[in-house]
Coordinates of C-alpha atoms and ligand atoms in Angstrom, one line a residue:
M291 CA 128.0 114.1 126.4
L292 CA 130.8 113.9 123.8
F293 CA 134.3 112.7 124.6
A294 CA 137.4 112.9 122.4
R295 CA 138.5 109.3 121.6
S296 CA 140.2 107.4 118.9
A297 CA 138.5 105.5 116.1
M298 CA 139.6 102.3 117.8
E299 CA 138.0 103.3 121.1
D300 CA 134.9 104.3 119.2
E301 CA 134.6 100.8 117.7
L302 CA 134.8 99.2 121.1
L303 CA 131.6 100.9 122.2
E304 CA 128.5 98.7 121.9
T305 CA 126.2 100.1 119.2
Y306 CA 122.5 99.9 119.3
S307 CA 119.8 100.5 116.7
H308 CA 116.1 101.5 116.6
W309 CA 113.6 98.6 116.9
I310 CA 111.0 99.2 114.2
N311 CA 108.5 96.7 112.8
G312 CA 110.2 93.7 114.5
A313 CA 113.8 94.4 113.4
Y314 CA 116.8 96.6 114.3
H315 CA 117.1 99.6 112.0
E316 CA 120.0 102.0 111.7
P317 CA 119.0 105.6 112.2
S318 CA 117.9 107.3 108.9
G319 CA 120.5 110.0 109.3
R320 CA 123.2 107.4 110.2
E321 CA 124.0 109.3 113.3
W322 CA 124.5 107.9 116.8
M323 CA 124.9 109.6 120.2
D324 CA 127.0 108.4 123.2
T325 CA 125.3 107.0 126.2
M326 CA 127.3 107.4 129.4
D327 CA 128.0 105.3 132.5
P328 CA 127.4 107.8 135.4
Y329 CA 129.7 105.8 137.7
S330 CA 132.8 105.9 135.5
G331 CA 131.9 109.1 133.8
Q332 CA 132.7 107.5 130.4
A333 CA 130.7 106.7 127.3
W334 CA 129.9 102.9 127.2
A335 CA 127.5 102.6 124.2
K336 CA 126.1 104.4 121.3
I337 CA 122.4 104.8 120.5
P338 CA 120.6 106.1 117.4
L339 CA 120.2 109.9 117.2
G340 CA 116.7 109.6 115.7
V341 CA 115.0 112.2 113.5
A342 CA 111.6 112.8 112.1
A343 CA 112.1 110.1 109.3
D344 CA 112.6 107.5 112.0
A345 CA 109.5 108.7 113.8
D346 CA 107.5 108.2 110.6
L347 CA 108.8 104.7 110.1
A348 CA 107.9 103.7 113.7
V349 CA 104.5 105.2 113.7
S350 CA 103.6 103.7 110.3
A351 CA 104.7 100.3 111.5
A352 CA 102.5 100.7 114.6
K353 CA 99.5 101.9 112.5
Q354 CA 99.9 99.0 110.1
A355 CA 100.0 96.5 113.0
M356 CA 96.8 98.0 114.4
T357 CA 94.9 98.1 111.2
S358 CA 95.9 95.2 109.0
G359 CA 98.2 92.9 110.9
S360 CA 97.5 89.8 113.0
W361 CA 97.3 92.0 116.1
A362 CA 94.2 93.7 114.7
S363 CA 92.2 90.4 114.5
M364 CA 93.8 88.6 117.4
S365 CA 91.6 87.5 120.4
A366 CA 92.1 89.3 123.6
T367 CA 92.9 86.0 125.2
Q368 CA 95.8 85.4 122.8
R369 CA 97.1 89.0 123.4
G370 CA 97.2 88.1 127.1
K371 CA 99.1 84.9 126.4
I372 CA 101.8 86.8 124.5
M373 CA 102.0 89.3 127.3
R374 CA 102.6 86.6 129.8
R375 CA 105.4 85.3 127.7
I376 CA 106.9 88.8 127.7
G377 CA 106.8 88.6 131.6
D378 CA 108.5 85.2 131.4
L379 CA 111.3 86.4 129.1
T380 CA 111.8 89.5 131.4
L381 CA 112.6 87.1 134.2
Q382 CA 114.8 84.9 132.1
H383 CA 116.9 88.0 131.1
A384 CA 116.5 89.8 134.4
D385 CA 120.3 90.0 135.2
R386 CA 121.2 91.4 131.8
L387 CA 118.3 93.9 131.8
A388 CA 119.2 95.1 135.3
E389 CA 122.9 95.5 134.3
L390 CA 121.9 97.6 131.3
E391 CA 119.8 99.8 133.4
V392 CA 122.6 100.4 135.9
R393 CA 125.1 101.1 133.2
D394 CA 122.9 103.9 131.9
N395 CA 121.3 105.4 135.1
G396 CA 123.8 104.5 137.9
K397 CA 121.1 103.2 140.2
L398 CA 122.0 100.4 142.6
L399 CA 122.1 97.0 140.9
A400 CA 120.3 95.4 143.8
E401 CA 117.4 97.9 143.4
M402 CA 117.2 97.6 139.7
R403 CA 117.3 93.8 139.9
G404 CA 114.3 93.9 142.2
A405 CA 112.6 96.4 139.9
I406 CA 113.0 94.0 136.9
N407 CA 111.1 91.3 138.9
N408 CA 108.4 93.9 139.4
V409 CA 108.4 94.7 135.6
A410 CA 107.6 91.0 134.9
E411 CA 104.7 91.2 137.4
I412 CA 103.3 94.2 135.6
W413 CA 103.3 92.3 132.4
Y414 CA 101.5 89.3 134.1
Y415 CA 99.0 91.6 135.7
Y416 CA 97.9 93.3 132.5
A417 CA 98.1 90.0 130.6
G418 CA 95.3 88.8 132.9
L419 CA 93.3 91.9 132.3
A420 CA 93.4 91.7 128.4
D421 CA 90.3 89.5 128.1
K422 CA 88.4 91.2 130.9
I423 CA 87.7 94.5 129.1
Q424 CA 84.0 94.6 128.6
G425 CA 81.3 96.8 127.2
A426 CA 77.8 96.8 128.5
V427 CA 74.2 96.4 127.3
M428 CA 72.4 99.6 128.4
P429 CA 68.8 99.7 129.6
I430 CA 67.9 102.6 127.4
E431 CA 64.5 104.3 127.5
K432 CA 63.7 103.9 123.8
S433 CA 61.3 101.1 122.9
G434 CA 62.3 98.7 120.2
M435 CA 66.0 99.6 120.6
I436 CA 69.1 97.9 121.9
G437 CA 71.9 100.1 123.2
L438 CA 75.3 98.8 123.9
T439 CA 78.8 100.1 124.5
Q440 CA 82.0 98.7 122.9
R441 CA 85.4 99.3 124.3
E442 CA 88.0 99.9 121.6
P443 CA 91.7 100.6 121.6
I444 CA 92.3 104.3 121.2
G445 CA 94.9 103.8 118.4
V446 CA 98.7 104.2 118.1
V447 CA 100.1 105.2 121.5
L448 CA 103.3 107.2 122.0
A449 CA 105.2 106.4 125.2
L450 CA 107.8 109.0 126.3
T451 CA 109.8 107.9 129.3
A452 CA 112.1 109.4 131.8
W453 CA 115.7 108.3 132.6
N454 CA 115.4 107.0 136.2
A455 CA 113.5 103.7 135.6
P456 CA 113.2 103.0 131.9
L457 CA 111.9 99.4 131.8
N458 CA 109.5 100.1 134.7
F459 CA 108.0 103.0 132.7
L460 CA 108.0 101.0 129.5
A461 CA 106.0 98.2 131.2
L462 CA 103.6 100.6 133.0
K463 CA 102.7 102.2 129.7
C464 CA 103.0 99.4 127.2
A465 CA 101.4 96.5 129.2
P466 CA 98.0 98.2 129.7
A467 CA 98.2 99.7 126.1
L468 CA 98.7 96.3 124.6
A469 CA 96.0 94.8 126.9
A470 CA 93.7 97.3 125.4
G471 CA 94.7 96.3 121.9
C472 CA 96.8 99.3 121.0
A473 CA 100.2 99.4 119.2
V474 CA 103.0 101.5 120.8
V475 CA 106.0 103.6 119.8
V476 CA 108.4 104.0 122.8
K477 CA 110.9 106.9 123.0
P478 CA 113.0 106.4 126.1
S479 CA 115.1 109.1 127.6
E480 CA 118.3 109.8 125.6
F481 CA 120.2 109.2 128.9
S482 CA 119.0 105.6 129.4
S483 CA 117.8 104.0 126.2
V484 CA 119.8 100.8 126.0
S485 CA 117.6 98.6 128.2
S486 CA 114.5 99.5 126.2
L487 CA 116.2 98.8 122.9
F488 CA 117.4 95.4 124.1
F489 CA 114.0 94.6 125.7
A490 CA 112.2 95.2 122.5
S491 CA 113.6 92.1 120.8
L492 CA 112.3 90.0 123.7
T493 CA 108.8 90.9 122.8
Q494 CA 109.3 89.4 119.4
E495 CA 110.7 86.2 120.9
A496 CA 107.5 86.2 123.0
G497 CA 105.4 86.1 119.8
L498 CA 104.3 89.8 119.7
P499 CA 103.5 90.6 116.0
D500 CA 105.9 92.9 114.3
G501 CA 105.1 96.6 114.6
V502 CA 103.1 96.3 117.8
L503 CA 105.9 97.6 120.0
N504 CA 108.6 99.8 118.5
V505 CA 111.5 101.7 120.2
V506 CA 113.2 104.7 118.7
T507 CA 115.8 106.8 120.4
G508 CA 117.3 110.3 120.3
L509 CA 116.8 113.8 121.6
G510 CA 113.4 115.1 122.7
Q511 CA 113.5 117.9 120.1
S512 CA 114.8 115.8 117.2
I513 CA 112.5 112.8 117.5
G514 CA 110.2 113.2 120.6
A515 CA 108.6 116.4 119.2
P516 CA 107.9 114.9 115.7
L517 CA 106.4 111.8 117.3
V518 CA 104.1 114.0 119.4
E519 CA 103.0 115.9 116.3
H520 CA 102.6 112.8 114.2
P521 CA 99.0 112.7 112.8
D522 CA 98.8 108.9 113.3
V523 CA 99.6 109.0 117.0
A524 CA 96.3 109.0 118.9
M525 CA 97.5 109.2 122.5
I526 CA 100.6 110.2 124.4
T527 CA 101.6 108.7 127.7
F528 CA 104.5 110.7 129.2
T529 CA 106.7 110.4 132.2
G530 CA 109.1 113.2 132.8
S531 CA 109.4 116.8 134.1
D532 CA 106.4 119.2 134.3
T533 CA 108.2 121.6 131.9
T534 CA 108.4 119.0 129.1
G535 CA 105.0 117.6 130.1
A536 CA 103.5 121.0 129.5
K537 CA 105.1 121.2 126.0
V538 CA 103.7 117.8 125.2
Y539 CA 100.3 118.7 126.5
E540 CA 100.2 121.9 124.4
A541 CA 101.3 120.1 121.2
A542 CA 98.8 117.3 121.9
A543 CA 96.0 119.9 122.4
R544 CA 96.5 121.3 119.0
H545 CA 95.7 117.9 117.5
M546 CA 93.1 116.9 120.2
K547 CA 95.1 113.9 121.2
R548 CA 94.6 112.3 124.6
V549 CA 97.4 112.5 127.1
A550 CA 98.4 110.9 130.4
L551 CA 101.1 112.8 132.2
E552 CA 103.2 111.4 135.1
L553 CA 105.3 114.4 136.2
G554 CA 107.4 115.6 139.1
G555 CA 106.7 116.3 142.8
K556 CA 107.8 118.0 146.0
S557 CA 106.3 115.4 148.3
P558 CA 105.8 116.0 152.0
N559 CA 106.8 113.3 154.4
I560 CA 105.1 114.3 157.6
V561 CA 106.2 113.0 161.1
F562 CA 104.1 113.5 164.2
A563 CA 105.5 113.3 167.7
D564 CA 103.4 110.2 168.4
A565 CA 104.9 108.2 165.6
D566 CA 107.2 105.2 165.9
L567 CA 110.3 107.4 165.5
D568 CA 112.7 104.5 164.6
L569 CA 110.5 103.7 161.6
A570 CA 110.0 107.3 160.8
V571 CA 113.7 108.0 160.7
A572 CA 114.3 105.0 158.4
G573 CA 111.3 106.1 156.2
A574 CA 112.6 109.7 156.0
V575 CA 116.1 108.6 155.0
S576 CA 115.1 106.1 152.4
G577 CA 112.3 108.5 151.2
I578 CA 114.9 111.1 150.0
F579 CA 118.2 109.3 149.7
G580 CA 117.0 106.0 148.1
G581 CA 117.9 106.2 144.4
G582 CA 120.0 109.3 145.3
G583 CA 116.7 111.3 145.5
Q584 CA 116.1 110.7 141.8
M585 CA 112.6 109.6 142.2
C586 CA 109.4 111.4 141.3
T587 CA 108.0 110.6 144.8
A588 CA 111.2 111.7 146.7
G589 CA 110.1 112.8 150.1
S590 CA 112.0 116.0 149.7
R591 CA 110.1 118.1 152.2
L592 CA 110.3 116.5 155.7
L593 CA 107.6 118.1 157.9
V594 CA 108.4 117.4 161.6
Q595 CA 106.2 118.3 164.6
N596 CA 107.9 121.1 166.5
S597 CA 108.0 119.3 169.8
I598 CA 110.4 116.7 168.3
L599 CA 112.0 118.8 165.6
E600 CA 115.5 119.1 167.1
S601 CA 115.8 115.5 168.4
F602 CA 114.4 114.0 165.3
T603 CA 116.7 116.0 163.1
D604 CA 119.7 114.8 165.1
R605 CA 118.7 111.2 164.6
L606 CA 118.1 111.8 160.9
V607 CA 121.5 113.4 160.4
S608 CA 123.3 110.6 162.2
S609 CA 121.5 108.0 160.1
A610 CA 122.1 109.8 156.8
R611 CA 125.8 110.4 157.6
S612 CA 126.4 106.6 157.5
I613 CA 125.1 106.2 153.9
K614 CA 127.8 104.4 151.9
L615 CA 128.4 106.0 148.4
G616 CA 130.1 103.9 145.8
D617 CA 129.9 101.7 142.7
P618 CA 126.2 100.9 142.0
M619 CA 127.2 97.3 141.0
D620 CA 128.7 96.7 144.5
P621 CA 126.0 95.2 146.7
T622 CA 127.3 97.1 149.8
T623 CA 126.7 100.5 148.1
Q624 CA 123.7 102.4 149.5
M625 CA 123.7 105.4 147.2
G626 CA 125.1 105.8 143.6
P627 CA 126.0 108.8 141.5
M628 CA 123.7 111.4 139.9
S629 CA 122.4 109.7 136.7
T630 CA 123.2 112.5 134.3
T631 CA 125.7 115.3 134.1
P632 CA 123.0 118.1 133.8
Q633 CA 121.2 116.6 136.8
Y634 CA 124.5 116.6 138.8
H635 CA 125.0 120.3 138.1
K636 CA 121.3 121.1 138.8
V637 CA 121.5 119.5 142.2
L638 CA 124.6 121.5 143.2
E639 CA 122.9 124.7 141.9
Y640 CA 119.9 124.1 144.2
I641 CA 122.3 123.6 147.1
D642 CA 123.7 127.1 146.4
I643 CA 120.2 128.5 146.1
A644 CA 119.2 127.0 149.5
H645 CA 122.2 128.7 151.1
Q646 CA 121.4 132.0 149.5
D647 CA 117.8 131.9 150.6
G648 CA 118.9 131.4 154.2
A649 CA 118.5 127.7 154.8
R650 CA 121.1 126.1 157.1
C651 CA 123.0 123.0 155.9
V652 CA 123.5 120.4 158.6
L653 CA 124.8 117.6 156.5
G654 CA 126.6 117.3 153.2
G655 CA 126.1 120.2 150.8
K656 CA 128.8 119.5 148.2
P657 CA 130.2 117.0 145.6
A658 CA 131.2 113.8 147.3
S659 CA 134.7 112.5 146.8
G660 CA 136.8 109.7 148.2
P661 CA 138.0 106.2 147.4
G662 CA 135.9 104.4 144.9
I663 CA 133.9 107.4 143.7
Q664 CA 136.4 109.5 141.9
G665 CA 135.1 109.0 138.3
G666 CA 131.5 109.7 138.9
Q667 CA 129.2 112.6 139.6
F668 CA 128.4 112.1 143.3
V669 CA 126.6 114.5 145.6
E670 CA 126.8 114.1 149.4
P671 CA 123.5 113.3 151.1
T672 CA 122.4 116.8 152.1
I673 CA 120.0 118.1 154.8
F674 CA 118.8 121.7 155.2
V675 CA 117.1 123.0 158.3
D676 CA 115.5 126.4 159.0
V677 CA 113.7 126.0 155.7
S678 CA 110.5 127.9 155.1
N679 CA 108.0 126.5 152.7
A680 CA 108.3 129.6 150.6
M681 CA 112.0 129.0 149.8
R682 CA 112.8 127.7 146.3
I683 CA 114.4 124.6 147.9
A684 CA 111.0 123.7 149.3
R685 CA 109.0 124.6 146.2
E686 CA 111.0 123.3 143.2
E687 CA 111.8 119.8 142.3
V688 CA 115.6 119.1 142.8
F689 CA 115.6 115.4 141.9
G690 CA 118.6 114.7 144.0
P691 CA 119.7 113.8 147.6
V692 CA 118.7 117.1 149.1
L693 CA 116.2 117.2 152.0
S694 CA 114.5 120.2 153.5
V695 CA 113.3 119.9 157.1
I696 CA 110.3 122.1 158.0
G697 CA 108.7 122.3 161.5
F698 CA 104.9 122.4 162.1
E699 CA 102.8 122.8 165.2
D700 CA 99.7 120.7 164.7
E701 CA 97.7 118.7 162.2
A702 CA 96.0 121.7 160.6
Q703 CA 99.3 123.4 160.0
A704 CA 100.9 120.2 158.6
I705 CA 98.1 120.0 156.1
A706 CA 98.4 123.6 155.1
I707 CA 102.2 123.4 154.6
A708 CA 101.9 120.0 152.8
N709 CA 99.3 121.4 150.3
E710 CA 101.0 124.7 149.7
T711 CA 102.9 123.5 146.7
P712 CA 102.3 123.5 142.9
Y713 CA 102.8 119.7 143.0
G714 CA 100.5 116.9 144.2
L715 CA 102.2 113.5 143.7
A716 CA 102.5 111.7 147.0
A717 CA 102.8 112.2 150.8
G718 CA 103.8 110.2 153.8
V719 CA 102.2 110.4 157.3
W720 CA 103.9 109.0 160.4
T721 CA 101.7 108.6 163.4
R722 CA 100.3 106.0 165.8
D723 CA 96.8 107.7 165.5
T724 CA 94.9 105.7 162.9
G725 CA 92.1 108.3 162.7
R726 CA 94.7 110.9 161.9
V727 CA 96.0 108.9 159.0
F728 CA 92.5 108.8 157.5
R729 CA 91.9 112.5 158.1
M730 CA 95.3 113.4 156.5
A731 CA 94.7 111.0 153.6
K732 CA 91.4 112.9 152.8
A733 CA 92.9 116.4 153.3
L734 CA 96.2 116.0 151.4
E735 CA 96.1 117.1 147.7
V736 CA 98.1 114.2 146.3
G737 CA 97.6 111.1 144.2
T738 CA 99.1 108.7 146.8
V739 CA 99.2 108.8 150.6
W740 CA 101.4 106.5 152.6
G741 CA 100.7 105.9 156.3
N742 CA 103.7 104.7 158.4
T743 CA 105.5 103.7 155.2
Y744 CA 107.0 105.5 152.2
R745 CA 107.8 104.5 148.6
T746 CA 105.6 101.5 148.7
Y747 CA 104.2 100.8 145.3
S748 CA 101.9 98.1 144.0
Y749 CA 101.0 97.7 140.3
M750 CA 97.5 97.0 141.5
M751 CA 97.2 100.5 143.1
P752 CA 96.5 103.4 140.7
F753 CA 99.3 105.9 140.7
G754 CA 99.5 109.5 139.4
G755 CA 99.4 113.1 140.4
M756 CA 97.2 116.1 141.1
K757 CA 98.0 119.7 140.2
K758 CA 101.4 120.0 138.4
S759 CA 102.2 116.4 139.1
G760 CA 100.1 115.2 136.2
I761 CA 97.0 113.9 134.5
G762 CA 95.7 110.4 134.5
R763 CA 96.6 107.2 136.4
E764 CA 99.1 104.4 135.8
M765 CA 98.9 101.0 137.5
G766 CA 95.8 99.2 138.6
I767 CA 92.8 98.5 136.4
E768 CA 92.3 102.3 135.9
A769 CA 95.5 102.4 133.7
V770 CA 93.8 100.3 130.9
E771 CA 91.0 102.9 130.7
E772 CA 93.5 105.5 129.5
F773 CA 94.0 103.5 126.3
L774 CA 90.3 102.7 125.5
E775 CA 87.6 104.6 123.7
T776 CA 83.9 103.9 124.4
K777 CA 81.7 103.5 121.4
S778 CA 77.9 103.6 121.7
V779 CA 76.0 101.4 119.4
M780 CA 72.2 101.7 119.1
I781 CA 70.2 99.2 117.0
S782 CA 66.5 99.2 116.2
I783 CA 64.8 95.9 116.5
A784 CA 61.3 97.3 115.8
D785 CA 59.4 96.2 112.7
A786 CA 58.4 99.8 111.9
T787 CA 60.3 103.1 112.1
P788 CA 60.4 104.0 115.9
Q789 CA 58.6 107.2 116.8
N790 CA 59.9 110.1 119.0
N791 CA 63.5 108.9 119.0
F792 CA 65.0 112.0 117.7
I793 CA 66.3 114.6 120.1
P794 CA 68.2 117.6 118.7
R795 CA 71.9 117.6 119.7
Ligands
NAD176 P1 112.3 115.1 130.8 O1 111.0 115.8 130.8 O2 113.5 115.8 130.5 O3 112.2 114.0 129.6 C1 111.2 113.0 129.6 C2 111.1 112.4 128.1 O4 110.6 113.4 127.3 C3 112.5 112.0 127.6 O5 112.3 110.8 126.8 C4 112.8 113.2 126.7 O6 113.7 112.8 125.6 C5 111.5 113.5 126.1 N1 111.3 114.9 125.6 C6 112.1 116.0 125.9 N2 111.6 117.1 125.2 C7 110.6 116.6 124.4 C8 109.8 117.3 123.5 N3 109.9 118.6 123.2 N4 108.9 116.5 122.9 C9 108.7 115.2 123.2 N5 109.5 114.6 124.0 C10 110.4 115.3 124.7 O7 112.4 114.2 132.1 P2 113.6 113.4 132.7 O8 114.7 114.4 133.1 O9 114.0 112.3 131.8 O10 113.0 112.8 134.0 C11 113.0 113.4 135.3 C12 111.6 113.9 135.6 O11 110.6 112.9 135.4 C13 111.4 114.4 137.0 O12 110.7 115.6 137.0 C14 110.6 113.4 137.7 O13 109.9 113.8 138.8 C15 109.8 112.9 136.6 N6 109.3 111.5 136.9 C16 107.9 111.3 137.1 C17 107.5 110.1 137.4 C18 106.0 109.8 137.7 O14 105.6 108.6 137.7 N7 105.2 110.8 138.1 C19 108.4 109.0 137.5 C20 109.7 109.2 137.2 C21 110.1 110.5 136.9

């Protein structure tokens, strides 16, 4: 967003540069763009408006690091040691990193501070995995032959990240990629790039060779697309919307590049009448209003068994009504602003659409105003009832604090409604019946199922989507697989030329 301001005001803004090959680089075109504080509604820093020439520089630094630098010949154990130091430095700078995230994305400081601790844990986890990546000796049927597999880094990785949790995404992509021996170019969201630019220099302090991790910024079209098309990028790991994800997927397909896509969702949070309803109310509220609903896993469709629909909705409304909106830096604030101006308008538009389609608003439904929240782009916690699963509010991702409540009769109907969506990211099931939790976990077409909890993540548990929610998995040991190629090596140890080893292929 551009604001009219004097040259003096302009100079007061913090100015950041790309991080390429172990040093800060001004953008090739010498152009910067504003980054905005969603709470004050004002620009607070400037980031490089990168172009294709910057993409070239970053990719060539990464390629060089992978092919001829010390990274290429470094032992996996040493890679792990450096990654552990990245975790240590993350903790040492946690306050600063959390503050930078909040200035850019408006999430609660307390939440982002906790998230930074988790970022350090992600680096430690993958540091430990770096020297446990193993090939195998295969018992092949050929006599006089040895067959073995080697696991090799796929090549230069492009990491495209979304605006809601930049350093978390950076760690979830870069830590397994580095454990696998790859070099990375990160392009964070133009709405929240500062923390990634600052973080990059810590990796150098940790001893990461120059060029192994580069961060370039700017708009998706101007620098993201040239990065995706770059011939020396072997793989793209992307977190963002399914619309952009599809574009990245199409471009990658033209070059046969591997992709991992972490996309959006319309996740069902399903409450049965036999659940602990106190826990379920708390889980439903934090499932949609935590982070202002700006989470890929937002439990935006609340499915409630008809026998408790009315009473549960009343309890939900009264709990959500008490959510305190305000300054994300204030520890008493429970919900901050919408992170970006386009997102703010999109959320309000979806509220209009829900009204037009016949849903009934029982809480919120408009921009929030009042003391302490005048400058920012706040939306009231909003709850719609009388929602049918066919309405747009139940089918399309809003990415804001808007909940649709839908009734269901029994388990079979809950599963049918839950699965009747183009997305498949996550689901919550609230019930005291353990057998039902397992049955639902099997039947739900999603990457993650939570039983009697919601938004519980572990870097040890693979995470990703089915259907339009994505391809591939982050977190857990599986994430490293995304960044590895398997090479088969067959060697003859026979004295003479082996017979009958040739099969047409
Ligand atoms: P977005 O798709 O607008 O942007 C994501 C990234 O792609 C940004 O860095 C952007 O600059 C870049 N980009 C845009 N156009 C591009 C192009 N043509 N080529 C290359 N790069 C391009 O997403 P967003 O608005 O930043 O994030 C919100 C979305 O992310 C929501 O849909 C949310 O559900 C999803 N998300 C998913 C997960 C997950 O793990 N599944 C986590 C968080 C957010």
